[in-house]
Amino acid sequence: MRMYDLIMKKRNGSALSDEEIRFMVQGYTKGDIPDYQMSAMMMAVYFRGMDADETLALTMAMAESGDMLDLGEIRGVKVDKHSTGGVGDKTSLALTPMVAAAGVTVAKMSGRGLGHTGGTIDKLESFPGFSTAISEQQFKENVNRIGIAIMGQTADLAPADKKLYALRDVTATVDNMSLIASSIMSKKLAAGADAIVLDVKTGSGAFMKTEEDAFALAREMVRIGNGADRKTIAVVSDMDQPLGCAVGNALEVREAIDTLNGNGPEDFVELCMTLGSYMLVAGGKAATKDDAEAILTEVVRNGSALDKLAEFVEAQGGDRELVYHPERLTQASIAQEIESPADGYIQKIVCDEIGICSLILGGGRETKESEIDLSVGLVLHKKVGDAVRKGDSLATIHANDQARLEAARERFLRAYTIGAEPVKKKPLIKGIVMK
Ligand code: URA
């Protein structure tokens, strides 16, 4: 088999076979196929697309290009959750202890943040001593003992995707549905869970700007998951404004703790309940979404979800007491209000701009090597549709540096549109894709 012939075949619009896709992925991972040939292939795929069989074959070949975690020795159905990422998305912090407290085993791999979106690992590191760099053995032991563990992605998990993603990033071939779906799902399949619940975001703060694209991606990923014998459900949710109120690592941890204490923001609670319910259904703990919601409501009410977070934090090296005393989490030295410049209603918030404000304050990573300040960020007090009077606080900025604070404030005010017309709030959950 020659890579040249495969490039020509795809360029001319034909489908590649399983065997051809495997040859190409294995050859590229080993370094036998050079970047320039793979770049040409990616561009051919970009223009010609891949059908469902090709997309599944590409996903499986990438998943099998490195370690495949075997979670067989862990009891019960293991459920994983993945979000396509957004601003203020601290869902895993509240959701996974809720689900684990309800008796569904959570074995999750998470990543760090890059650019305007945050990552679960960074947020969890707001608990001093907490580490996701645990061994596979420790990961399995924790899941068996307390029903929950979160691990950082190991270097050898889907290495083909790692290499291919870096190539796509510099050859203008990222935004192809088959390539995105196979990239995300290859990592999820290699991570070994039996069931996967996906949160596909749509809107100005998301990768998929339109609902149409978000649903297409959701359908593609569900098809891949089910094709690989993993029960897969996707929730398409709004990311046209930040999720909840807090944006910034330790601030988001606090909001997750508030939520486990029964005091979370409405949209964030709704998302946790929706994703959590499908995790319970996929994990066989509840027959219907309504049954699942009742169970999740109870684990928050009786405090067992909060206790599960404390257990989880302690099992991975953090101080469990901070879960009960979030005021002891790291705090920025300056907290300043941003006042509304006018009366009216919040018409629109350019979501990724709020993520950039957090980045400016030092809460995000511009490059993989950047150090981040866990204490900084913003807490929004007004969201789309809310009425506001001139001088009301739109948000509190938490900063450690006056110049950064000023830059973030200026950018923040440009991200908010205030107008006289009342605005109808849009639903958070856009739909569910199960097959
Ligand atoms: N996230 C991924 O992991 N891969 C993509 O291709 C896009 C987003």
Tab-separated table of C-alpha atoms and ligand atoms in Angstrom:
chain	number	residue	atom	x	y	z
A	1	MET	CA	0.000	0.000	0.000
A	2	ARG	CA	1.278	3.510	-0.786
A	3	MET	CA	0.235	6.733	0.909
A	4	TYR	CA	0.398	8.471	-2.499
A	5	ASP	CA	-2.414	6.222	-3.833
A	6	LEU	CA	-4.560	6.829	-0.747
A	7	ILE	CA	-4.200	10.607	-1.097
A	8	MET	CA	-5.210	10.372	-4.754
A	9	LYS	CA	-8.171	8.126	-3.915
A	10	LYS	CA	-9.512	10.579	-1.329
A	11	ARG	CA	-8.716	13.575	-3.540
A	12	ASN	CA	-10.861	12.002	-6.263
A	13	GLY	CA	-13.755	11.545	-3.843
A	14	SER	CA	-13.695	7.817	-3.028
A	15	ALA	CA	-14.078	6.294	0.419
A	16	LEU	CA	-11.043	4.731	2.085
A	17	SER	CA	-11.301	1.218	3.485
A	18	ASP	CA	-10.691	0.244	7.130
A	19	GLU	CA	-7.391	-1.304	6.129
A	20	GLU	CA	-6.251	1.811	4.267
A	21	ILE	CA	-7.151	4.084	7.177
A	22	ARG	CA	-5.329	1.837	9.638
A	23	PHE	CA	-2.240	1.771	7.385
A	24	MET	CA	-2.242	5.561	7.184
A	25	VAL	CA	-2.723	6.146	10.942
A	26	GLN	CA	-0.172	3.556	11.988
A	27	GLY	CA	2.362	4.767	9.426
A	28	TYR	CA	1.936	8.379	10.487
A	29	THR	CA	2.209	7.583	14.206
A	30	LYS	CA	5.433	5.628	13.642
A	31	GLY	CA	6.910	8.401	11.507
A	32	ASP	CA	6.955	6.312	8.276
A	33	ILE	CA	4.498	8.680	6.598
A	34	PRO	CA	5.813	12.276	6.486
A	35	ASP	CA	3.866	15.371	7.558
A	36	TYR	CA	3.609	16.661	3.969
A	37	GLN	CA	1.715	13.578	2.804
A	38	MET	CA	-0.559	13.575	5.828
A	39	SER	CA	-1.200	17.315	5.297
A	40	ALA	CA	-2.316	16.592	1.738
A	41	MET	CA	-4.570	13.809	3.028
A	42	MET	CA	-6.139	16.056	5.660
A	43	MET	CA	-6.861	18.685	3.008
A	44	ALA	CA	-8.407	16.029	0.756
A	45	VAL	CA	-10.590	14.880	3.680
A	46	TYR	CA	-11.467	18.500	4.409
A	47	PHE	CA	-12.873	18.983	0.895
A	48	ARG	CA	-14.206	15.486	0.167
A	49	GLY	CA	-15.375	14.510	3.670
A	50	MET	CA	-15.542	11.059	5.200
A	51	ASP	CA	-18.607	8.827	5.442
A	52	ALA	CA	-19.764	7.231	8.713
A	53	ASP	CA	-17.731	4.022	8.179
A	54	GLU	CA	-14.549	5.926	7.392
A	55	THR	CA	-15.040	8.206	10.408
A	56	LEU	CA	-15.494	5.221	12.727
A	57	ALA	CA	-12.441	3.484	11.224
A	58	LEU	CA	-10.339	6.636	11.701
A	59	THR	CA	-11.517	6.949	15.312
A	60	MET	CA	-10.725	3.319	16.139
A	61	ALA	CA	-7.307	3.482	14.474
A	62	MET	CA	-6.413	6.615	16.468
A	63	ALA	CA	-7.820	5.178	19.730
A	64	GLU	CA	-5.727	2.041	19.233
A	65	SER	CA	-2.545	3.939	18.306
A	66	GLY	CA	-1.378	3.951	21.958
A	67	ASP	CA	-2.492	2.716	25.375
A	68	MET	CA	-6.100	1.580	25.687
A	69	LEU	CA	-7.054	1.798	29.347
A	70	ASP	CA	-8.611	-1.447	30.552
A	71	LEU	CA	-11.091	-0.623	33.293
A	72	GLY	CA	-12.386	-4.217	33.377
A	73	GLU	CA	-11.234	-4.771	36.949
A	74	ILE	CA	-13.382	-1.873	38.177
A	75	ARG	CA	-16.848	-2.957	39.321
A	76	GLY	CA	-20.003	-1.686	37.625
A	77	VAL	CA	-20.679	0.421	34.557
A	78	LYS	CA	-18.023	3.119	34.211
A	79	VAL	CA	-19.322	6.412	32.859
A	80	ASP	CA	-17.229	9.241	31.403
A	81	LYS	CA	-18.335	12.765	30.546
A	82	HIS	CA	-16.842	15.168	28.037
A	83	SER	CA	-17.543	18.791	27.228
A	84	THR	CA	-16.445	20.438	23.996
A	85	GLY	CA	-15.452	23.370	26.218
A	86	GLY	CA	-16.563	26.843	27.027
A	87	VAL	CA	-16.367	29.782	29.396
A	88	GLY	CA	-17.241	29.156	33.046
A	89	ASP	CA	-17.724	25.476	32.346
A	90	LYS	CA	-17.042	23.990	35.776
A	91	THR	CA	-19.596	21.233	35.251
A	92	SER	CA	-17.315	18.282	36.012
A	93	LEU	CA	-16.511	19.709	39.468
A	94	ALA	CA	-20.112	19.538	40.656
A	95	LEU	CA	-21.525	16.891	38.371
A	96	THR	CA	-19.073	14.050	38.922
A	97	PRO	CA	-19.450	13.961	42.757
A	98	MET	CA	-23.238	14.128	42.350
A	99	VAL	CA	-23.212	11.171	40.004
A	100	ALA	CA	-20.723	9.211	42.125
A	101	ALA	CA	-22.801	9.902	45.270
A	102	ALA	CA	-25.780	8.489	43.374
A	103	GLY	CA	-23.845	5.244	42.893
A	104	VAL	CA	-22.601	5.502	39.303
A	105	THR	CA	-18.891	4.928	38.833
A	106	VAL	CA	-17.066	7.922	37.347
A	107	ALA	CA	-13.707	7.178	35.680
A	108	LYS	CA	-12.722	10.348	33.881
A	109	MET	CA	-9.800	11.760	31.978
A	110	SER	CA	-9.537	15.531	31.866
A	111	GLY	CA	-7.375	18.156	30.251
A	112	ARG	CA	-5.958	21.576	31.015
A	113	GLY	CA	-7.279	24.819	29.619
A	114	LEU	CA	-5.817	26.560	26.599
A	115	GLY	CA	-6.870	29.922	25.193
A	116	HIS	CA	-10.134	31.388	26.437
A	117	THR	CA	-11.577	28.127	27.799
A	118	GLY	CA	-10.584	26.636	31.139
A	119	GLY	CA	-9.698	23.047	31.940
A	120	THR	CA	-10.908	20.822	34.766
A	121	ILE	CA	-7.385	19.925	35.915
A	122	ASP	CA	-6.419	23.569	36.453
A	123	LYS	CA	-9.598	24.185	38.408
A	124	LEU	CA	-9.042	21.144	40.629
A	125	GLU	CA	-5.511	22.329	41.377
A	126	SER	CA	-7.112	25.181	43.321
A	127	PHE	CA	-7.126	22.566	46.108
A	128	PRO	CA	-3.456	22.746	47.206
A	129	GLY	CA	-1.814	19.331	46.856
A	130	PHE	CA	-4.474	17.957	44.509
A	131	SER	CA	-2.974	15.956	41.649
A	132	THR	CA	-4.365	14.292	38.550
A	133	ALA	CA	-0.919	12.880	37.718
A	134	ILE	CA	-1.844	9.588	39.368
A	135	SER	CA	-0.829	6.160	38.100
A	136	GLU	CA	-3.274	3.949	36.244
A	137	GLN	CA	-3.233	1.626	39.273
A	138	GLN	CA	-4.080	4.451	41.684
A	139	PHE	CA	-6.800	5.636	39.333
A	140	LYS	CA	-8.446	2.215	39.319
A	141	GLU	CA	-8.068	1.785	43.086
A	142	ASN	CA	-9.695	5.152	43.763
A	143	VAL	CA	-12.579	4.422	41.417
A	144	ASN	CA	-13.166	1.065	43.134
A	145	ARG	CA	-12.888	2.497	46.638
A	146	ILE	CA	-14.814	5.781	46.378
A	147	GLY	CA	-16.517	5.585	42.977
A	148	ILE	CA	-14.713	8.516	41.384
A	149	ALA	CA	-11.292	9.472	40.021
A	150	ILE	CA	-10.053	12.026	37.510
A	151	MET	CA	-6.756	11.530	35.761
A	152	GLY	CA	-4.744	13.758	33.419
A	153	GLN	CA	-4.371	12.506	29.880
A	154	THR	CA	-1.301	10.255	29.661
A	155	ALA	CA	1.199	10.946	26.885
A	156	ASP	CA	0.487	7.612	25.278
A	157	LEU	CA	-3.280	7.985	25.019
A	158	ALA	CA	-4.244	8.217	21.339
A	159	PRO	CA	-0.800	9.516	20.218
A	160	ALA	CA	-1.980	9.508	16.585
A	161	ASP	CA	-4.563	12.142	17.471
A	162	LYS	CA	-1.979	14.229	19.293
A	163	LYS	CA	0.259	14.299	16.223
A	164	LEU	CA	-2.590	14.746	13.778
A	165	TYR	CA	-4.242	17.518	15.784
A	166	ALA	CA	-0.975	19.491	15.860
A	167	LEU	CA	-0.728	19.071	12.072
A	168	ARG	CA	-4.364	20.095	11.470
A	169	ASP	CA	-3.833	23.142	13.643
A	170	VAL	CA	-1.202	24.520	11.241
A	171	THR	CA	-2.720	23.348	7.938
A	172	ALA	CA	-6.207	24.912	8.267
A	173	THR	CA	-7.870	21.505	8.562
A	174	VAL	CA	-9.273	21.594	12.107
A	175	ASP	CA	-12.876	22.463	11.331
A	176	ASN	CA	-14.062	19.350	9.575
A	177	MET	CA	-16.838	17.430	11.327
A	178	SER	CA	-15.392	13.917	10.811
A	179	LEU	CA	-11.940	15.033	11.921
A	180	ILE	CA	-13.218	16.784	15.054
A	181	ALA	CA	-15.553	13.927	16.012
A	182	SER	CA	-12.888	11.256	15.512
A	183	SER	CA	-10.308	13.324	17.402
A	184	ILE	CA	-12.510	13.762	20.489
A	185	MET	CA	-13.938	10.246	20.447
A	186	SER	CA	-10.577	8.492	19.926
A	187	LYS	CA	-9.429	9.875	23.290
A	188	LYS	CA	-12.707	8.962	24.984
A	189	LEU	CA	-12.623	5.393	23.627
A	190	ALA	CA	-8.972	4.924	24.652
A	191	ALA	CA	-9.869	6.115	28.173
A	192	GLY	CA	-11.920	2.953	28.608
A	193	ALA	CA	-15.359	3.920	30.000
A	194	ASP	CA	-18.423	1.808	29.112
A	195	ALA	CA	-20.695	4.803	28.612
A	196	ILE	CA	-20.003	8.387	27.542
A	197	VAL	CA	-22.148	11.474	28.043
A	198	LEU	CA	-21.133	14.389	25.818
A	199	ASP	CA	-21.887	18.062	26.357
A	200	VAL	CA	-21.674	19.705	22.946
A	201	LYS	CA	-21.618	23.478	23.297
A	202	THR	CA	-22.964	25.949	20.792
A	203	GLY	CA	-22.719	29.744	20.613
A	204	SER	CA	-20.186	32.546	20.667
A	205	GLY	CA	-18.044	30.931	23.398
A	206	ALA	CA	-18.019	27.495	21.764
A	207	PHE	CA	-16.098	25.730	19.056
A	208	MET	CA	-19.366	25.176	17.157
A	209	LYS	CA	-20.845	28.622	16.629
A	210	THR	CA	-24.172	27.453	15.148
A	211	GLU	CA	-26.742	24.980	16.499
A	212	GLU	CA	-26.776	23.213	13.164
A	213	ASP	CA	-23.057	22.443	13.420
A	214	ALA	CA	-23.332	21.468	17.091
A	215	PHE	CA	-26.093	18.948	16.345
A	216	ALA	CA	-24.154	17.559	13.386
A	217	LEU	CA	-21.092	17.062	15.620
A	218	ALA	CA	-23.254	15.526	18.365
A	219	ARG	CA	-24.799	13.053	15.896
A	220	GLU	CA	-21.413	12.130	14.483
A	221	MET	CA	-19.917	11.469	17.939
A	222	VAL	CA	-22.937	9.469	19.136
A	223	ARG	CA	-22.752	7.357	15.978
A	224	ILE	CA	-19.055	6.684	16.621
A	225	GLY	CA	-19.618	5.841	20.313
A	226	ASN	CA	-22.460	3.480	19.608
A	227	GLY	CA	-20.515	1.983	16.699
A	228	ALA	CA	-17.718	1.216	19.159
A	229	ASP	CA	-20.199	-0.423	21.581
A	230	ARG	CA	-20.142	2.378	24.146
A	231	LYS	CA	-23.511	3.758	25.122
A	232	THR	CA	-23.199	7.402	24.076
A	233	ILE	CA	-25.583	10.290	24.675
A	234	ALA	CA	-24.990	13.918	23.669
A	235	VAL	CA	-26.599	17.001	25.175
A	236	VAL	CA	-26.373	20.135	23.027
A	237	SER	CA	-26.218	23.165	25.335
A	238	ASP	CA	-25.894	26.921	25.066
A	239	MET	CA	-22.525	28.653	25.267
A	240	ASP	CA	-23.649	32.022	23.923
A	241	GLN	CA	-22.925	33.439	27.376
A	242	PRO	CA	-20.753	32.060	30.207
A	243	LEU	CA	-22.181	29.137	32.154
A	244	GLY	CA	-23.183	30.091	35.691
A	245	CYS	CA	-21.602	33.246	37.100
A	246	ALA	CA	-17.988	32.438	37.986
A	247	VAL	CA	-15.173	32.499	35.405
A	248	GLY	CA	-11.692	31.727	36.768
A	249	ASN	CA	-10.270	28.657	38.449
A	250	ALA	CA	-10.752	28.964	42.235
A	251	LEU	CA	-13.865	31.115	41.715
A	252	GLU	CA	-15.389	28.298	39.670
A	253	VAL	CA	-14.500	25.761	42.357
A	254	ARG	CA	-16.388	27.920	44.852
A	255	GLU	CA	-19.409	28.046	42.569
A	256	ALA	CA	-19.326	24.263	42.194
A	257	ILE	CA	-19.223	23.915	46.000
A	258	ASP	CA	-22.138	26.377	46.322
A	259	THR	CA	-24.028	24.202	43.862
A	260	LEU	CA	-23.371	21.069	45.913
A	261	ASN	CA	-24.689	23.047	48.906
A	262	GLY	CA	-27.910	23.670	46.972
A	263	ASN	CA	-27.092	27.288	46.083
A	264	GLY	CA	-25.936	27.089	42.473
A	265	PRO	CA	-26.912	29.441	39.622
A	266	GLU	CA	-30.033	28.308	37.784
A	267	ASP	CA	-28.447	27.542	34.389
A	268	PHE	CA	-25.550	25.656	35.921
A	269	VAL	CA	-27.854	23.549	38.110
A	270	GLU	CA	-30.018	22.749	35.080
A	271	LEU	CA	-27.000	21.580	33.088
A	272	CYS	CA	-25.651	19.428	35.945
A	273	MET	CA	-29.094	17.885	36.414
A	274	THR	CA	-29.484	17.148	32.706
A	275	LEU	CA	-26.019	15.678	32.130
A	276	GLY	CA	-26.131	13.876	35.489
A	277	SER	CA	-29.497	12.310	34.697
A	278	TYR	CA	-28.226	10.878	31.445
A	279	MET	CA	-25.123	9.584	33.249
A	280	LEU	CA	-27.397	7.787	35.737
A	281	VAL	CA	-29.522	6.384	32.933
A	282	ALA	CA	-26.415	5.287	30.973
A	283	GLY	CA	-24.956	3.793	34.162
A	284	GLY	CA	-28.123	1.777	34.795
A	285	LYS	CA	-29.009	3.562	38.081
A	286	ALA	CA	-32.249	5.060	36.835
A	287	ALA	CA	-34.789	3.996	34.247
A	288	THR	CA	-35.930	7.481	33.306
A	289	LYS	CA	-34.593	10.989	33.354
A	290	ASP	CA	-37.206	11.967	35.967
A	291	ASP	CA	-36.155	9.121	38.301
A	292	ALA	CA	-32.541	10.191	37.844
A	293	GLU	CA	-33.320	13.835	38.648
A	294	ALA	CA	-35.033	12.809	41.885
A	295	ILE	CA	-31.941	10.830	42.929
A	296	LEU	CA	-29.597	13.732	42.101
A	297	THR	CA	-31.796	16.236	43.952
A	298	GLU	CA	-31.633	13.996	47.028
A	299	VAL	CA	-27.811	13.577	47.007
A	300	VAL	CA	-27.474	17.351	46.988
A	301	ARG	CA	-30.151	17.823	49.688
A	302	ASN	CA	-28.676	15.236	52.079
A	303	GLY	CA	-25.082	16.476	51.607
A	304	SER	CA	-23.715	13.201	50.241
A	305	ALA	CA	-22.630	14.839	46.950
A	306	LEU	CA	-20.620	17.455	48.879
A	307	ASP	CA	-19.083	14.701	51.053
A	308	LYS	CA	-18.191	12.796	47.864
A	309	LEU	CA	-16.308	15.833	46.562
A	310	ALA	CA	-14.397	16.007	49.875
A	311	GLU	CA	-13.566	12.285	49.630
A	312	PHE	CA	-12.417	12.683	46.033
A	313	VAL	CA	-10.252	15.734	46.800
A	314	GLU	CA	-8.606	13.911	49.715
A	315	ALA	CA	-8.019	10.724	47.696
A	316	GLN	CA	-6.030	12.751	45.144
A	317	GLY	CA	-3.885	14.624	47.673
A	318	GLY	CA	-5.944	17.768	48.389
A	319	ASP	CA	-7.269	19.174	51.653
A	320	ARG	CA	-10.864	17.977	52.143
A	321	GLU	CA	-11.572	20.783	54.642
A	322	LEU	CA	-11.558	23.378	51.836
A	323	VAL	CA	-14.708	21.750	50.465
A	324	TYR	CA	-16.460	22.725	53.694
A	325	HIS	CA	-14.615	26.066	53.975
A	326	PRO	CA	-14.348	27.411	50.407
A	327	GLU	CA	-13.509	30.861	51.788
A	328	ARG	CA	-10.068	29.380	52.491
A	329	LEU	CA	-9.425	28.763	48.766
A	330	THR	CA	-6.870	31.113	47.208
A	331	GLN	CA	-8.227	34.648	46.768
A	332	ALA	CA	-7.031	37.559	44.649
A	333	SER	CA	-5.869	40.726	46.429
A	334	ILE	CA	-8.248	43.110	44.601
A	335	ALA	CA	-12.022	42.705	44.164
A	336	GLN	CA	-13.648	45.514	42.217
A	337	GLU	CA	-17.151	46.006	40.814
A	338	ILE	CA	-17.808	46.839	37.153
A	339	GLU	CA	-20.730	49.238	37.078
A	340	SER	CA	-23.346	49.330	34.351
A	341	PRO	CA	-22.947	52.425	32.156
A	342	ALA	CA	-26.698	52.546	31.361
A	343	ASP	CA	-30.269	51.500	32.270
A	344	GLY	CA	-31.854	48.708	30.243
A	345	TYR	CA	-31.647	44.995	29.612
A	346	ILE	CA	-28.624	42.838	28.856
A	347	GLN	CA	-29.094	42.063	25.162
A	348	LYS	CA	-25.978	40.046	24.492
A	349	ILE	CA	-22.673	38.955	26.037
A	350	VAL	CA	-19.852	38.063	23.660
A	351	CYS	CA	-18.970	34.913	25.520
A	352	ASP	CA	-15.403	34.227	24.423
A	353	GLU	CA	-14.522	37.856	25.313
A	354	ILE	CA	-15.349	37.086	28.962
A	355	GLY	CA	-12.980	34.111	28.746
A	356	ILE	CA	-10.353	36.481	27.348
A	357	CYS	CA	-10.895	38.852	30.318
A	358	SER	CA	-9.999	35.979	32.631
A	359	LEU	CA	-6.971	35.263	30.435
A	360	ILE	CA	-5.872	38.922	30.687
A	361	LEU	CA	-6.158	38.751	34.478
A	362	GLY	CA	-3.743	35.776	34.401
A	363	GLY	CA	-6.307	33.010	34.877
A	364	GLY	CA	-5.710	31.280	31.540
A	365	ARG	CA	-2.914	29.916	29.480
A	366	GLU	CA	-1.730	31.635	26.293
A	367	THR	CA	0.735	28.842	25.559
A	368	LYS	CA	1.011	25.329	26.964
A	369	GLU	CA	3.892	26.479	29.166
A	370	SER	CA	2.154	29.509	30.752
A	371	GLU	CA	1.806	29.608	34.552
A	372	ILE	CA	-1.699	30.488	35.626
A	373	ASP	CA	-3.010	32.481	38.566
A	374	LEU	CA	-5.722	30.330	40.141
A	375	SER	CA	-7.189	33.157	42.226
A	376	VAL	CA	-8.227	35.654	39.523
A	377	GLY	CA	-11.332	35.909	37.356
A	378	LEU	CA	-14.813	37.377	37.269
A	379	VAL	CA	-18.149	36.762	38.915
A	380	LEU	CA	-21.028	37.951	36.737
A	381	HIS	CA	-24.062	39.462	38.427
A	382	LYS	CA	-26.078	40.117	35.263
A	383	LYS	CA	-26.746	37.735	32.403
A	384	VAL	CA	-28.654	37.963	29.127
A	385	GLY	CA	-32.240	39.159	29.670
A	386	ASP	CA	-31.600	40.663	33.122
A	387	ALA	CA	-32.777	44.207	33.786
A	388	VAL	CA	-30.091	46.608	34.920
A	389	ARG	CA	-29.883	50.187	36.192
A	390	LYS	CA	-27.004	52.569	35.598
A	391	GLY	CA	-24.454	52.028	38.382
A	392	ASP	CA	-25.580	48.462	39.211
A	393	SER	CA	-22.740	45.982	39.381
A	394	LEU	CA	-22.501	43.889	36.225
A	395	ALA	CA	-19.684	41.798	37.659
A	396	THR	CA	-16.928	41.651	40.257
A	397	ILE	CA	-13.386	41.443	38.914
A	398	HIS	CA	-10.873	39.552	41.051
A	399	ALA	CA	-7.328	40.613	40.186
A	400	ASN	CA	-3.800	40.759	41.527
A	401	ASP	CA	-2.574	43.551	39.283
A	402	GLN	CA	-4.138	46.974	38.666
A	403	ALA	CA	-3.021	47.277	35.019
A	404	ARG	CA	-4.454	43.872	34.140
A	405	LEU	CA	-7.649	44.776	35.969
A	406	GLU	CA	-8.071	47.933	33.868
A	407	ALA	CA	-7.434	46.045	30.630
A	408	ALA	CA	-9.957	43.350	31.593
A	409	ARG	CA	-12.568	45.931	32.650
A	410	GLU	CA	-12.339	47.729	29.307
A	411	ARG	CA	-12.682	44.481	27.394
A	412	PHE	CA	-15.547	43.327	29.643
A	413	LEU	CA	-17.601	46.460	28.986
A	414	ARG	CA	-17.193	45.971	25.234
A	415	ALA	CA	-18.471	42.379	25.542
A	416	TYR	CA	-21.787	43.473	27.105
A	417	THR	CA	-24.573	45.017	25.012
A	418	ILE	CA	-27.215	46.893	27.015
A	419	GLY	CA	-30.376	48.121	25.295
A	420	ALA	CA	-33.841	49.424	26.111
A	421	GLU	CA	-35.767	46.438	24.694
A	422	PRO	CA	-36.645	43.528	27.028
A	423	VAL	CA	-34.976	40.300	25.895
A	424	LYS	CA	-36.439	36.809	25.957
A	425	LYS	CA	-34.082	34.323	27.638
A	426	LYS	CA	-33.023	31.442	25.406
A	427	PRO	CA	-33.237	27.833	26.605
A	428	LEU	CA	-29.995	26.372	27.929
A	429	ILE	CA	-30.586	22.854	26.631
A	430	LYS	CA	-30.973	22.819	22.858
A	431	GLY	CA	-31.624	19.096	22.501
A	432	ILE	CA	-30.506	15.537	23.194
A	433	VAL	CA	-28.945	13.159	20.674
A	434	MET	CA	-29.124	9.458	21.490
A	435	LYS	CA	-28.647	7.822	18.112
B	1	URA	N1	-11.016	19.046	20.374
B	1	URA	C1	-10.333	17.927	20.042
B	1	URA	O1	-9.917	17.163	20.905
B	1	URA	N2	-10.120	17.693	18.728
B	1	URA	C2	-10.573	18.481	17.735
B	1	URA	O2	-10.365	18.188	16.583
B	1	URA	C3	-11.270	19.649	18.114
B	1	URA	C4	-11.491	19.904	19.440
